[in-house]
Amino acid sequence: MVAEDGAADALCCVPAQGDGALDAAEAAVLAARFKALSDPNRLRLLSMVSSSADAEACVCDLSEPLDLGQPTVSHHLKILVDAGILHREKRGVWAYYSLVPGALEGLAATLTRKA
Amino acid sequence: MVAEDGAADALCCVPAQGDGALDAAEAAVLAARFKALSDPNRLRLLSMVSSSADAEACVCDLSEPLDLGQPTVSHHLKILVDAGILHREKRGVWAYYSLVPGALEGLAATLTRKA
């Protein structure tokens, strides 16, 4: 898993090789991010955050729509934070989540770079 | 896992809800595709196929660069085929792999739709 700090930087620094094929290190970074996206509940949480007003959502508003307990929701959100996809900010008693700028666009670009 | 036939269609038919949040069925389809991309060796195979001349690669040319046995490579390629990302065509004794047109672009679009 990619560490939270510097994860966005790591993605920015994964250039294509001259021939377009990924080397092992590049592939490991990208695979960790796609793994974070490989769970339906995490994708739904991500879409709820990104479609929220202000593109930010309180963990207190994310549990009910998925019919999951808050510990489970927090677990999934942590995986998305660790992968550098979501940003977490504690304000008062609640944690608020927003998209890390450029993270999803960076991943999308890797998919279409050579396609 | 998404079946090979119709997988591309399925992705084309996963519209955003009015509020941009994914429902459970949409999320399951997308998560299965991201799961296929969540392995470093599969990402490397995919990049090797997409950067090949003619955007097509013989399984016979994909084993050596990854230092994996051909059964392992074939296993990973099958997962990418089952996810609707790669197309497989048998010609003579070898299987040839190419990108399913639009599959990666469709996945990329889901990542940036609301970001």
Coordinates of N, CA and C in Angstrom, one line a residue:
Chain A
M1 N 0.8 -1.2 0.0 CA 0.0 0.0 0.0 C 0.9 1.2 0.0
V2 N 0.4 2.2 -0.7 CA 1.2 3.5 -0.8 C 0.9 4.3 0.5
A3 N 2.0 4.9 1.0 CA 1.8 5.7 2.2 C 1.0 6.9 1.9
E4 N 0.3 7.5 2.9 CA -0.6 8.6 2.6 C 0.3 9.8 2.1
D5 N 1.3 10.1 3.0 CA 2.1 11.3 2.6 C 3.0 11.0 1.4
G6 N 2.9 11.8 0.4 CA 3.7 11.7 -0.8 C 3.1 10.8 -1.8
A7 N 1.9 10.2 -1.5 CA 1.3 9.3 -2.5 C 1.0 10.0 -3.8
A8 N 0.4 11.2 -3.7 CA 0.1 12.0 -4.9 C 1.3 12.3 -5.6
D9 N 2.4 12.7 -4.9 CA 3.6 13.0 -5.6 C 4.2 11.7 -6.3
A10 N 4.0 10.6 -5.7 CA 4.5 9.3 -6.3 C 3.8 9.1 -7.6
L11 N 2.5 9.4 -7.7 CA 1.8 9.1 -8.9 C 2.3 10.1 -10.0
C12 N 2.5 11.3 -9.6 CA 3.0 12.3 -10.5 C 4.3 12.0 -11.1
C13 N 5.1 11.2 -10.3 CA 6.4 10.8 -10.7 C 6.5 9.4 -11.3
V14 N 5.5 8.9 -11.9 CA 5.5 7.6 -12.5 C 5.4 7.9 -14.0
P15 N 6.5 8.2 -14.7 CA 6.5 8.5 -16.1 C 6.4 7.2 -16.9
A16 N 5.9 7.3 -18.1 CA 6.0 6.2 -19.0 C 7.4 6.0 -19.4
Q17 N 7.8 4.7 -19.6 CA 9.1 4.4 -20.2 C 9.1 4.8 -21.7
G18 N 10.2 4.8 -22.2 CA 10.3 5.2 -23.6 C 9.3 4.4 -24.5
D19 N 9.2 3.1 -24.2 CA 8.4 2.2 -25.1 C 7.0 2.1 -24.5
G20 N 6.7 2.8 -23.5 CA 5.3 2.8 -23.0 C 5.0 1.7 -22.0
A21 N 5.9 0.7 -21.8 CA 5.7 -0.4 -20.9 C 6.1 0.1 -19.5
L22 N 5.3 -0.4 -18.5 CA 5.6 0.0 -17.1 C 6.7 -0.9 -16.6
D23 N 7.6 -0.3 -15.7 CA 8.5 -1.2 -15.0 C 7.9 -1.7 -13.7
A24 N 8.6 -2.5 -13.0 CA 8.0 -3.1 -11.8 C 7.6 -2.1 -10.8
A25 N 8.4 -1.1 -10.5 CA 8.1 -0.1 -9.5 C 6.9 0.7 -9.9
E26 N 6.9 1.2 -11.1 CA 5.7 1.9 -11.6 C 4.4 1.1 -11.4
A27 N 4.5 -0.1 -11.8 CA 3.3 -1.0 -11.8 C 2.8 -1.2 -10.4
A28 N 3.8 -1.3 -9.4 CA 3.4 -1.5 -8.0 C 2.7 -0.4 -7.5
V29 N 3.1 0.8 -7.8 CA 2.4 2.1 -7.3 C 1.0 2.1 -7.8
L30 N 0.9 1.9 -9.1 CA -0.4 2.0 -9.8 C -1.4 0.9 -9.3
A31 N -0.8 -0.3 -9.2 CA -1.7 -1.5 -8.7 C -2.3 -1.2 -7.3
A32 N -1.5 -0.6 -6.5 CA -2.0 -0.3 -5.1 C -3.1 0.7 -5.2
R33 N -3.1 1.6 -6.1 CA -4.2 2.6 -6.2 C -5.4 1.9 -6.8
F34 N -5.2 1.1 -7.8 CA -6.4 0.4 -8.4 C -7.0 -0.6 -7.4
K35 N -6.1 -1.2 -6.5 CA -6.7 -2.1 -5.5 C -7.6 -1.3 -4.6
A36 N -7.2 -0.1 -4.3 CA -8.1 0.7 -3.4 C -9.5 1.0 -4.1
L37 N -9.5 0.9 -5.4 CA -10.7 1.2 -6.2 C -11.5 -0.1 -6.5
S38 N -11.0 -1.3 -6.0 CA -11.5 -2.6 -6.5 C -12.6 -3.1 -5.6
D39 N -13.2 -2.2 -4.8 CA -14.2 -2.7 -3.9 C -15.5 -1.8 -4.1
P40 N -16.6 -2.4 -4.3 CA -17.8 -1.6 -4.7 C -18.2 -0.6 -3.6
N41 N -18.1 -0.9 -2.3 CA -18.4 0.1 -1.3 C -17.5 1.3 -1.4
R42 N -16.2 1.0 -1.6 CA -15.2 2.1 -1.7 C -15.5 3.0 -2.9
L43 N -15.9 2.4 -4.0 CA -16.3 3.2 -5.2 C -17.5 4.0 -4.9
R44 N -18.5 3.5 -4.2 CA -19.7 4.2 -3.9 C -19.4 5.4 -2.9
L45 N -18.5 5.1 -1.9 CA -18.1 6.2 -1.0 C -17.4 7.3 -1.8
L46 N -16.5 6.9 -2.7 CA -15.8 7.9 -3.5 C -16.8 8.7 -4.3
S47 N -17.7 8.1 -4.9 CA -18.7 8.8 -5.8 C -19.6 9.7 -4.9
M48 N -19.9 9.3 -3.7 CA -20.7 10.1 -2.8 C -19.9 11.4 -2.4
V49 N -18.6 11.2 -2.1 CA -17.8 12.4 -1.7 C -17.7 13.3 -2.9
S50 N -17.4 12.8 -4.1 CA -17.1 13.6 -5.2 C -18.4 14.3 -5.7
S51 N -19.5 13.8 -5.4 CA -20.8 14.4 -5.9 C -21.4 15.2 -4.8
S52 N -20.8 15.3 -3.6 CA -21.3 16.1 -2.5 C -21.2 17.6 -2.8
A53 N -22.1 18.4 -2.2 CA -21.9 19.9 -2.3 C -20.5 20.2 -1.7
D54 N -19.8 21.1 -2.3 CA -18.4 21.4 -1.9 C -17.4 20.3 -2.1
A55 N -17.8 19.2 -2.7 CA -17.0 18.1 -3.0 C -16.3 17.6 -1.7
E56 N -17.1 17.6 -0.6 CA -16.6 17.2 0.7 C -17.7 16.5 1.4
A57 N -17.4 15.5 2.2 CA -18.5 14.8 2.9 C -18.0 14.4 4.3
C58 N -18.9 14.5 5.2 CA -18.7 14.1 6.6 C -18.9 12.6 6.7
V59 N -18.0 12.0 7.5 CA -18.2 10.5 7.7 C -19.6 10.3 8.3
C60 N -20.1 11.2 9.0 CA -21.4 11.0 9.6 C -22.6 10.9 8.6
D61 N -22.3 11.4 7.3 CA -23.3 11.4 6.3 C -23.1 10.2 5.3
L62 N -22.0 9.4 5.5 CA -21.7 8.4 4.5 C -22.1 7.0 4.9
S63 N -22.5 6.8 6.1 CA -22.8 5.5 6.6 C -24.2 5.0 6.2
E64 N -25.2 5.9 6.4 CA -26.5 5.5 6.1 C -26.8 5.0 4.7
P65 N -26.4 5.8 3.7 CA -26.8 5.4 2.3 C -26.3 4.0 1.9
L66 N -25.2 3.6 2.5 CA -24.6 2.3 2.2 C -25.1 1.2 3.1
D67 N -25.8 1.6 4.1 CA -26.3 0.6 5.1 C -25.1 -0.2 5.7
L68 N -24.0 0.5 6.0 CA -22.9 -0.1 6.6 C -22.7 0.6 7.9
G69 N -22.0 -0.1 8.9 CA -21.7 0.5 10.1 C -20.6 1.6 10.0
Q70 N -20.5 2.5 10.9 CA -19.5 3.6 10.7 C -18.1 3.0 10.8
P71 N -17.8 2.0 11.6 CA -16.4 1.5 11.6 C -16.1 0.9 10.3
T72 N -17.0 0.3 9.6 CA -16.7 -0.3 8.3 C -16.5 0.8 7.3
V73 N -17.3 1.8 7.3 CA -17.2 3.0 6.4 C -15.8 3.6 6.7
S74 N -15.4 3.8 8.0 CA -14.2 4.4 8.3 C -13.0 3.6 7.8
H75 N -13.1 2.3 7.8 CA -12.1 1.4 7.3 C -11.9 1.6 5.8
H76 N -13.0 1.6 5.1 CA -12.9 1.8 3.6 C -12.3 3.2 3.3
L77 N -12.8 4.2 4.1 CA -12.3 5.6 3.8 C -10.8 5.6 4.1
K78 N -10.3 4.9 5.1 CA -8.8 4.9 5.4 C -8.0 4.4 4.3
I79 N -8.6 3.3 3.6 CA -7.9 2.7 2.5 C -7.8 3.7 1.4
L80 N -8.8 4.5 1.1 CA -8.8 5.5 0.1 C -7.8 6.6 0.4
V81 N -7.8 7.0 1.7 CA -6.8 8.0 2.2 C -5.4 7.5 2.0
D82 N -5.1 6.3 2.5 CA -3.8 5.7 2.4 C -3.3 5.6 0.9
A83 N -4.3 5.4 0.0 CA -3.9 5.3 -1.4 C -3.7 6.6 -2.1
G84 N -3.9 7.7 -1.3 CA -3.7 9.0 -1.8 C -4.8 9.6 -2.7
I85 N -6.0 8.9 -2.5 CA -7.1 9.3 -3.3 C -8.1 10.3 -2.6
L86 N -8.2 10.1 -1.3 CA -9.0 11.0 -0.5 C -8.2 11.7 0.5
H87 N -8.6 12.9 0.9 CA -8.0 13.7 1.9 C -8.9 13.7 3.1
R88 N -8.3 13.6 4.3 CA -9.1 13.5 5.5 C -8.8 14.7 6.4
E89 N -9.8 15.4 6.9 CA -9.6 16.5 7.8 C -10.5 16.4 9.0
K90 N -10.0 16.4 10.1 CA -10.8 16.4 11.4 C -11.2 17.8 11.7
R91 N -12.5 18.0 11.9 CA -13.0 19.3 12.4 C -14.0 19.0 13.5
G92 N -13.7 19.4 14.7 CA -14.6 19.1 15.8 C -14.6 17.6 16.0
V93 N -15.7 17.0 16.2 CA -15.8 15.5 16.5 C -15.9 14.7 15.2
W94 N -16.0 15.3 14.0 CA -16.2 14.6 12.8 C -15.0 14.7 11.9
A95 N -14.8 13.7 11.0 CA -13.8 13.7 10.0 C -14.5 14.0 8.7
Y96 N -13.9 14.9 7.9 CA -14.5 15.3 6.6 C -13.5 14.8 5.5
Y97 N -14.1 14.3 4.4 CA -13.3 13.7 3.3 C -13.5 14.5 2.0
S98 N -12.4 14.7 1.3 CA -12.5 15.3 0.0 C -11.5 14.6 -0.9
L99 N -11.7 14.8 -2.2 CA -10.8 14.2 -3.2 C -9.5 14.9 -3.2
V100 N -8.4 14.1 -3.3 CA -7.0 14.7 -3.4 C -7.0 15.3 -4.9
P101 N -6.8 16.6 -5.0 CA -6.8 17.1 -6.4 C -5.8 16.4 -7.3
G102 N -6.3 16.0 -8.4 CA -5.5 15.4 -9.5 C -5.3 13.9 -9.3
A103 N -5.6 13.3 -8.2 CA -5.3 11.9 -8.0 C -6.1 11.0 -9.0
L104 N -7.4 11.2 -9.1 CA -8.1 10.4 -10.0 C -7.8 10.7 -11.5
E105 N -7.6 12.0 -11.7 CA -7.2 12.4 -13.1 C -5.9 11.7 -13.5
G106 N -4.9 11.6 -12.5 CA -3.7 11.0 -12.8 C -3.8 9.5 -13.1
L107 N -4.7 8.9 -12.3 CA -4.9 7.4 -12.6 C -5.6 7.3 -14.0
A108 N -6.5 8.1 -14.3 CA -7.2 8.0 -15.5 C -6.3 8.2 -16.7
A109 N -5.3 9.1 -16.5 CA -4.3 9.4 -17.6 C -3.5 8.1 -17.8
T110 N -3.2 7.4 -16.7 CA -2.3 6.2 -16.9 C -3.1 5.2 -17.8
L111 N -4.4 5.2 -17.6 CA -5.2 4.2 -18.4 C -5.3 4.5 -19.9
T112 N -5.2 5.7 -20.2 CA -5.4 6.1 -21.6 C -4.1 6.6 -22.3
R113 N -3.0 6.5 -21.6 CA -1.8 7.0 -22.1 C -1.4 6.4 -23.4
K114 N -1.6 5.1 -23.5 CA -1.2 4.5 -24.8 C -2.3 3.8 -25.5
A115 N -3.5 3.9 -24.9 CA -4.7 3.3 -25.5 C -5.2 4.0 -26.7
Chain B
M1 N -17.0 -11.4 -11.3 CA -16.2 -11.0 -12.4 C -17.2 -10.8 -13.6
V2 N -16.9 -9.9 -14.4 CA -17.7 -9.6 -15.6 C -17.4 -10.6 -16.7
A3 N -18.4 -11.1 -17.3 CA -18.2 -12.0 -18.5 C -17.6 -11.2 -19.6
E4 N -16.8 -11.9 -20.4 CA -16.1 -11.3 -21.5 C -17.1 -10.7 -22.5
D5 N -18.0 -11.5 -22.9 CA -19.0 -11.0 -23.9 C -19.9 -10.0 -23.2
G6 N -20.0 -8.8 -23.8 CA -20.9 -7.8 -23.3 C -20.3 -7.0 -22.2
A7 N -19.1 -7.3 -21.8 CA -18.5 -6.5 -20.7 C -18.3 -5.0 -21.1
A8 N -17.9 -4.8 -22.3 CA -17.7 -3.4 -22.8 C -19.1 -2.7 -22.8
D9 N -20.1 -3.5 -23.3 CA -21.4 -2.9 -23.3 C -21.9 -2.5 -21.9
A10 N -21.6 -3.5 -21.0 CA -22.0 -3.2 -19.6 C -21.4 -1.9 -19.1
L11 N -20.2 -1.7 -19.4 CA -19.5 -0.5 -18.9 C -20.2 0.8 -19.6
C12 N -20.5 0.6 -20.9 CA -21.1 1.8 -21.6 C -22.5 2.1 -21.0
C13 N -23.1 1.1 -20.3 CA -24.4 1.2 -19.8 C -24.5 1.4 -18.3
V14 N -23.4 2.0 -17.8 CA -23.4 2.3 -16.4 C -23.4 3.8 -16.2
P15 N -24.6 4.4 -16.3 CA -24.7 5.9 -16.3 C -24.5 6.4 -14.9
A16 N -24.2 7.6 -14.7 CA -24.1 8.2 -13.4 C -25.6 8.5 -13.0
Q17 N -25.8 8.3 -11.7 CA -27.1 8.7 -11.2 C -27.2 10.2 -11.3
G18 N -28.4 10.7 -11.1 CA -28.6 12.1 -11.2 C -27.7 12.9 -10.3
D19 N -27.4 12.4 -9.1 CA -26.6 13.1 -8.1 C -25.1 12.7 -8.3
G20 N -24.8 11.8 -9.2 CA -23.4 11.4 -9.5 C -22.9 10.3 -8.6
A21 N -23.7 9.8 -7.6 CA -23.3 8.7 -6.8 C -23.7 7.4 -7.5
L22 N -22.8 6.4 -7.3 CA -23.0 5.1 -8.0 C -24.0 4.3 -7.1
D23 N -24.8 3.5 -7.8 CA -25.6 2.5 -7.0 C -24.8 1.2 -6.9
A24 N -25.4 0.3 -6.2 CA -24.6 -0.9 -5.9 C -24.3 -1.7 -7.2
A25 N -25.2 -1.8 -8.1 CA -24.9 -2.6 -9.3 C -23.8 -1.9 -10.2
E26 N -23.9 -0.6 -10.3 CA -22.9 0.1 -11.1 C -21.5 -0.1 -10.4
A27 N -21.5 0.0 -9.1 CA -20.2 -0.1 -8.4 C -19.6 -1.5 -8.5
A28 N -20.5 -2.5 -8.5 CA -20.0 -3.9 -8.6 C -19.3 -4.1 -10.0
V29 N -19.9 -3.6 -11.0 CA -19.3 -3.7 -12.4 C -17.9 -3.0 -12.4
L30 N -17.9 -1.8 -11.9 CA -16.6 -1.1 -12.0 C -15.6 -1.7 -11.1
A31 N -16.0 -2.1 -9.9 CA -15.0 -2.7 -9.0 C -14.3 -3.9 -9.5
A32 N -15.1 -4.7 -10.3 CA -14.5 -5.9 -10.9 C -13.4 -5.5 -11.9
R33 N -13.7 -4.5 -12.6 CA -12.7 -4.0 -13.6 C -11.4 -3.5 -12.9
F34 N -11.6 -2.7 -11.9 CA -10.5 -2.2 -11.2 C -9.7 -3.3 -10.5
K35 N -10.4 -4.3 -10.0 CA -9.7 -5.5 -9.4 C -8.8 -6.1 -10.4
A36 N -9.2 -6.2 -11.7 CA -8.4 -6.8 -12.7 C -7.1 -6.0 -12.9
L37 N -7.2 -4.7 -12.6 CA -6.0 -3.8 -12.7 C -5.2 -3.7 -11.5
S38 N -5.6 -4.4 -10.4 CA -5.0 -4.2 -9.1 C -3.7 -5.1 -8.9
D39 N -3.2 -5.6 -9.9 CA -2.0 -6.5 -9.8 C -0.9 -5.9 -10.7
P40 N 0.3 -5.7 -10.1 CA 1.4 -5.1 -10.9 C 1.7 -5.9 -12.2
N41 N 1.7 -7.2 -12.1 CA 2.1 -8.0 -13.3 C 1.0 -7.8 -14.4
R42 N -0.3 -7.7 -14.0 CA -1.3 -7.5 -15.0 C -1.2 -6.1 -15.6
L43 N -0.8 -5.1 -14.8 CA -0.6 -3.8 -15.4 C 0.5 -3.7 -16.3
R44 N 1.6 -4.5 -16.0 CA 2.7 -4.5 -16.9 C 2.4 -5.2 -18.2
L45 N 1.6 -6.3 -18.1 CA 1.2 -7.0 -19.3 C 0.4 -6.1 -20.2
L46 N -0.5 -5.4 -19.5 CA -1.4 -4.5 -20.3 C -0.6 -3.4 -21.0
S47 N 0.4 -2.9 -20.3 CA 1.2 -1.8 -20.9 C 2.0 -2.4 -22.0
M48 N 2.4 -3.6 -21.9 CA 3.2 -4.2 -23.0 C 2.4 -4.5 -24.2
V49 N 1.1 -4.9 -24.0 CA 0.2 -5.1 -25.1 C -0.1 -3.7 -25.8
S50 N -0.4 -2.7 -25.0 CA -0.8 -1.5 -25.6 C 0.3 -0.7 -26.3
S51 N 1.6 -1.0 -25.8 CA 2.7 -0.3 -26.5 C 3.4 -1.2 -27.6
S52 N 2.8 -2.3 -27.9 CA 3.4 -3.2 -28.9 C 3.1 -2.6 -30.3
A53 N 3.9 -3.0 -31.2 CA 3.6 -2.6 -32.6 C 2.2 -3.3 -32.9
D54 N 1.4 -2.5 -33.6 CA 0.0 -3.0 -34.0 C -0.9 -3.2 -32.8
A55 N -0.4 -2.7 -31.6 CA -1.2 -2.8 -30.4 C -1.7 -4.2 -30.1
E56 N -0.9 -5.1 -30.4 CA -1.2 -6.6 -30.3 C 0.0 -7.3 -29.9
A57 N -0.1 -8.3 -29.0 CA 1.1 -9.0 -28.6 C 0.7 -10.5 -28.5
C58 N 1.7 -11.3 -28.9 CA 1.6 -12.8 -28.7 C 2.0 -13.2 -27.3
V59 N 1.2 -14.1 -26.8 CA 1.6 -14.6 -25.4 C 3.0 -15.1 -25.4
C60 N 3.5 -15.5 -26.5 CA 4.9 -16.0 -26.6 C 5.9 -14.9 -26.3
D61 N 5.5 -13.7 -26.5 CA 6.5 -12.6 -26.3 C 6.3 -11.9 -25.0
L62 N 5.3 -12.3 -24.2 CA 5.0 -11.6 -23.0 C 5.6 -12.2 -21.7
S63 N 6.0 -13.5 -21.8 CA 6.5 -14.1 -20.6 C 7.9 -13.7 -20.2
E64 N 8.8 -13.6 -21.1 CA 10.2 -13.3 -20.8 C 10.4 -12.0 -20.1
P65 N 9.8 -10.9 -20.6 CA 10.1 -9.6 -20.0 C 9.7 -9.6 -18.5
L66 N 8.7 -10.3 -18.1 CA 8.3 -10.3 -16.7 C 8.9 -11.4 -15.9
D67 N 9.7 -12.3 -16.5 CA 10.3 -13.4 -15.8 C 9.3 -14.2 -15.1
L68 N 8.2 -14.4 -15.8 CA 7.1 -15.3 -15.2 C 6.9 -16.5 -16.2
G69 N 6.5 -17.6 -15.6 CA 6.2 -18.7 -16.5 C 5.0 -18.4 -17.4
Q70 N 4.9 -19.2 -18.5 CA 3.8 -18.9 -19.4 C 2.4 -19.2 -18.8
P71 N 2.3 -20.3 -18.0 CA 1.0 -20.5 -17.3 C 0.6 -19.3 -16.5
T72 N 1.5 -18.7 -15.7 CA 1.2 -17.6 -14.9 C 0.8 -16.4 -15.7
V73 N 1.5 -16.2 -16.8 CA 1.1 -15.1 -17.7 C -0.2 -15.3 -18.3
S74 N -0.5 -16.5 -18.7 CA -1.8 -16.8 -19.3 C -2.9 -16.6 -18.3
H75 N -2.7 -17.0 -17.1 CA -3.7 -16.8 -16.0 C -4.0 -15.3 -15.8
H76 N -3.0 -14.4 -15.8 CA -3.2 -13.0 -15.7 C -3.9 -12.4 -16.9
L77 N -3.5 -12.9 -18.1 CA -4.2 -12.4 -19.3 C -5.7 -12.8 -19.3
K78 N -6.0 -14.0 -18.8 CA -7.4 -14.4 -18.8 C -8.2 -13.5 -17.9
I79 N -7.6 -13.1 -16.8 CA -8.3 -12.2 -15.9 C -8.7 -10.9 -16.6
L80 N -7.7 -10.4 -17.4 CA -7.9 -9.1 -18.2 C -8.9 -9.3 -19.3
V81 N -8.9 -10.5 -19.9 CA -9.9 -10.8 -20.9 C -11.3 -10.9 -20.3
D82 N -11.4 -11.6 -19.1 CA -12.7 -11.8 -18.4 C -13.3 -10.5 -18.0
A83 N -12.4 -9.5 -17.7 CA -12.8 -8.2 -17.3 C -13.2 -7.3 -18.4
G84 N -13.1 -7.8 -19.7 CA -13.4 -7.0 -20.8 C -12.4 -6.0 -21.2
I85 N -11.2 -6.2 -20.7 CA -10.1 -5.2 -21.0 C -9.3 -5.6 -22.2
L86 N -9.0 -6.9 -22.3 CA -8.2 -7.4 -23.4 C -9.1 -8.3 -24.3
H87 N -8.7 -8.4 -25.5 CA -9.4 -9.3 -26.5 C -8.3 -10.4 -26.8
R88 N -8.8 -11.6 -26.9 CA -7.9 -12.7 -27.2 C -8.3 -13.4 -28.5
E89 N -7.3 -13.6 -29.3 CA -7.6 -14.3 -30.6 C -6.5 -15.4 -30.8
K90 N -7.0 -16.6 -31.1 CA -6.1 -17.7 -31.3 C -5.8 -17.7 -32.8
R91 N -4.5 -17.7 -33.1 CA -4.1 -17.9 -34.5 C -3.0 -18.9 -34.6
G92 N -3.2 -20.0 -35.2 CA -2.2 -21.1 -35.2 C -2.1 -21.6 -33.8
V93 N -0.8 -21.8 -33.3 CA -0.6 -22.3 -32.0 C -0.6 -21.3 -30.9
W94 N -0.6 -20.0 -31.3 CA -0.4 -18.9 -30.3 C -1.7 -18.1 -30.1
A95 N -1.8 -17.5 -29.0 CA -2.9 -16.6 -28.7 C -2.3 -15.2 -28.8
Y96 N -3.1 -14.3 -29.4 CA -2.7 -12.9 -29.5 C -3.7 -12.0 -28.8
Y97 N -3.1 -11.0 -28.1 CA -3.9 -10.2 -27.2 C -3.9 -8.7 -27.7
S98 N -5.0 -8.1 -27.6 CA -5.1 -6.6 -28.0 C -6.1 -6.0 -27.0
L99 N -6.0 -4.7 -26.9 CA -7.0 -3.9 -26.1 C -8.4 -4.0 -26.7
V100 N -9.4 -4.1 -25.8 CA -10.7 -4.0 -26.3 C -11.0 -2.5 -26.5
P101 N -11.3 -2.1 -27.7 CA -11.5 -0.6 -27.9 C -12.4 0.0 -27.0
G102 N -12.0 1.1 -26.4 CA -12.9 1.9 -25.5 C -12.9 1.4 -24.1
A103 N -12.4 0.3 -23.8 CA -12.6 -0.3 -22.4 C -11.8 0.6 -21.4
L104 N -10.5 0.9 -21.6 CA -9.8 1.7 -20.7 C -10.2 3.1 -20.7
E105 N -10.6 3.6 -21.8 CA -11.1 5.0 -21.9 C -12.4 5.1 -21.1
G106 N -13.3 4.0 -21.1 CA -14.5 4.1 -20.4 C -14.2 4.1 -18.9
L107 N -13.3 3.3 -18.5 CA -12.9 3.2 -17.0 C -12.3 4.6 -16.6
A108 N -11.5 5.2 -17.5 CA -10.9 6.5 -17.2 C -11.9 7.5 -17.0
A109 N -13.0 7.4 -17.9 CA -14.0 8.4 -17.8 C -14.8 8.3 -16.5
T110 N -15.0 7.1 -16.0 CA -15.7 7.0 -14.7 C -14.9 7.6 -13.6
L111 N -13.6 7.6 -13.7 CA -12.7 8.2 -12.6 C -12.8 9.8 -12.6
T112 N -13.0 10.3 -13.8 CA -12.9 11.8 -13.8 C -14.3 12.4 -14.0
R113 N -15.4 11.6 -14.0 CA -16.7 12.1 -14.3 C -17.1 13.2 -13.4
K114 N -16.8 13.1 -12.1 CA -17.3 14.1 -11.2 C -16.1 14.8 -10.5
A115 N -14.9 14.4 -10.9 CA -13.8 15.0 -10.1 C -13.5 16.4 -10.7

